[in-house]
Amino acid sequence: MANFLALAATVAIRYAAIRRQSQLKPNEPEPQILDFVTQQHKLFIAIATSHAFSLTATWLWDLYSKVNVDLAAGNTNDLPELHAIACCLKAVTSSDAAGLVERCRMSCGGHGYMLSSNLPQMYGMVTAACTYEGENTVMMLQTARQHFILQDFMTRGHFIRAALNFQTFGCFEAAKRKQGKPLSFTMAYLSDRSGPQKWDSSVDGIIMSFQRVAAGKLSSAVTSMKKYIKSGLSTEDAWNKASVQLVAASEAHCRSFILSTYHSEIRRKAASLSAPLKAVLHQLVELYAIYWTLERLGDLLLFTSITESDVSALRHAYEDLLEKIRPNAVGLVDAFDYRDEILNSTLGAYDGRVYERLMGEALKSPLNAESVNQSFYKYLKPLMQGKL
Ligand SMILES: Cc1cc2nc3c(=O)[nH]c(=O)nc-3n(C[C@H](O)[C@H](O)[C@H](O)COP(=O)(O)OP(=O)(O)OC[C@H]3O[C@@H](n4cnc5c(N)ncnc54)[C@H](O)[C@@H]3O)c2cc1C
């Protein structure tokens, strides 16, 4: 998903640097469409998301490698955690990537719809991933099942595990908790029982707020399910009835995890990078954090102390970030380093010769072998002359 996003962002941002349209001010030349802030809003998040997914994928791969070594030694301790986080990551990354690739396509206007842009094919590949290798809703419910049982244990002191008939991460983590051991890395925030805190707009503060949203959504889902069971529904029916909330809780958990992994990995890598590169990569992390804060205001209003003035400040910070990233946008997609043969796009080649390539593609059609097709002279012209 990270790679497809990088491909789509490369095509769309290069095209947006070539395409000129409309006027920002009267009597001035048409600007590159990349100078429209709405265009930046559509596209820069695709770069940041590609980085976030790529770093999270590396983290997951490392966990997978560790679990494989552990399994060879008969240790299955981290296997449930790998399962729980991989399930929701698969669903959230494929769904976000499909949305963003489609957004890249639409950001290229009518030309993005042309097969020769290669964006429709990229969308076809990415949206398929929402279904194969584990249908996304089913994956989200896998993660939810495990979290649900853990939350149930933490609030009620026992599991509904027997009724759900599942050997899960939740049970495993709950057992850990019973023994006084800390929860696994991806779940640790669930044991935070501190009360409401003042809103903090730093990336660390936003991560903490997203964790509160995830814990709050999980808690609401658990409460609903308990009510349904109390009202006489079977555990399975109560689960099904609360499953929209459970999927939302899984999604929130996953988003907080991606954001915190993205931030910590960039911070770790930044130690060995030049100051200017470090600054740009941090701008992208901040952009990602604020973008999702503004996307999830309803949740944050429910579960954190964010206020209207915090939101207003965040909107300004977001607009400033778009402005700061703009001069580096083309450099950032060039840095994905895709060859033209791989991009296979009339709109996204390195040399920016979009219109020459579009003309070349149009000339491949037999209908365009002559500048005016003979059918015009044979059928249309006489008809039009007769009518006129
Ligand atoms: C492009 C592509 C390539 C594929 N390649 C392969 C392949 O190489 N090998 C292979 O074996 N298969 C392959 N598949 C099949 C793929 O694995 C299945 O399509 C996928 O697992 C979903 O199963 P399904 O089609 O039966 O959908 P269903 O399970 O019928 O899903 C239909 C709907 O029901 C919902 N639903 C189903 N179960 C639940 C539940 N428990 N709770 C809530 N909602 C539920 C889903 O969310 C979805 O909305 C491929 C599919 C695609 C699209």
mmCIF file of N, CA, C and O in Angstrom, residues 213 296-308 311:
data_model
loop_
_atom_site.group_PDB
_atom_site.id
_atom_site.type_symbol
_atom_site.label_atom_id
_atom_site.label_comp_id
_atom_site.label_asym_id
_atom_site.label_seq_id
_atom_site.Cartn_x
_atom_site.Cartn_y
_atom_site.Cartn_z
ATOM 1 N N VAL A 213 -9.133 8.283 22.388
ATOM 2 C CA VAL A 213 -10.289 8.010 21.518
ATOM 3 C C VAL A 213 -10.464 6.494 21.367
ATOM 4 O O VAL A 213 -11.582 5.969 21.508
ATOM 5 N N ARG A 296 -10.965 13.794 12.471
ATOM 6 C CA ARG A 296 -11.649 13.051 13.534
ATOM 7 C C ARG A 296 -12.075 13.959 14.686
ATOM 8 O O ARG A 296 -12.060 13.559 15.844
ATOM 9 N N LEU A 297 -12.458 15.183 14.341
ATOM 10 C CA LEU A 297 -12.828 16.146 15.389
ATOM 11 C C LEU A 297 -13.979 15.652 16.260
ATOM 12 O O LEU A 297 -13.975 15.852 17.472
ATOM 13 N N GLY A 298 -14.951 15.000 15.647
ATOM 14 C CA GLY A 298 -16.111 14.515 16.411
ATOM 15 C C GLY A 298 -15.659 13.583 17.527
ATOM 16 O O GLY A 298 -16.072 13.730 18.689
ATOM 17 N N ASP A 299 -14.795 12.633 17.189
ATOM 18 C CA ASP A 299 -14.289 11.679 18.188
ATOM 19 C C ASP A 299 -13.502 12.407 19.271
ATOM 20 O O ASP A 299 -13.629 12.112 20.463
ATOM 21 N N LEU A 300 -12.677 13.352 18.829
ATOM 22 C CA LEU A 300 -11.823 14.059 19.803
ATOM 23 C C LEU A 300 -12.672 14.915 20.741
ATOM 24 O O LEU A 300 -12.375 15.029 21.930
ATOM 25 N N LEU A 301 -13.743 15.499 20.200
ATOM 26 C CA LEU A 301 -14.631 16.292 21.065
ATOM 27 C C LEU A 301 -15.309 15.400 22.109
ATOM 28 O O LEU A 301 -15.546 15.818 23.231
ATOM 29 N N LEU A 302 -15.576 14.160 21.712
ATOM 30 C CA LEU A 302 -16.225 13.235 22.661
ATOM 31 C C LEU A 302 -15.280 12.753 23.755
ATOM 32 O O LEU A 302 -15.673 12.622 24.906
ATOM 33 N N PHE A 303 -14.049 12.496 23.373
ATOM 34 C CA PHE A 303 -13.176 11.770 24.313
ATOM 35 C C PHE A 303 -11.988 12.573 24.853
ATOM 36 O O PHE A 303 -11.232 12.053 25.661
ATOM 37 N N THR A 304 -11.765 13.803 24.353
ATOM 38 C CA THR A 304 -10.651 14.599 24.874
ATOM 39 C C THR A 304 -11.146 16.012 25.196
ATOM 40 O O THR A 304 -12.311 16.325 24.979
ATOM 41 N N SER A 305 -10.219 16.848 25.665
ATOM 42 C CA SER A 305 -10.630 18.195 26.096
ATOM 43 C C SER A 305 -10.381 19.248 25.004
ATOM 44 O O SER A 305 -10.275 20.436 25.308
ATOM 45 N N ILE A 306 -10.293 18.817 23.741
ATOM 46 C CA ILE A 306 -10.023 19.777 22.649
ATOM 47 C C ILE A 306 -11.131 20.847 22.605
ATOM 48 O O ILE A 306 -12.306 20.537 22.849
ATOM 49 N N THR A 307 -10.715 22.102 22.338
ATOM 50 C CA THR A 307 -11.692 23.193 22.297
ATOM 51 C C THR A 307 -11.699 23.836 20.909
ATOM 52 O O THR A 307 -10.822 23.563 20.072
ATOM 53 N N GLU A 308 -12.629 24.749 20.706
ATOM 54 C CA GLU A 308 -12.752 25.441 19.432
ATOM 55 C C GLU A 308 -11.470 26.207 19.106
ATOM 56 O O GLU A 308 -11.007 26.224 17.965
ATOM 57 N N VAL A 311 -8.839 23.916 17.854
ATOM 58 C CA VAL A 311 -9.122 23.497 16.467
ATOM 59 C C VAL A 311 -8.699 24.601 15.502
ATOM 60 O O VAL A 311 -8.059 24.346 14.472
#
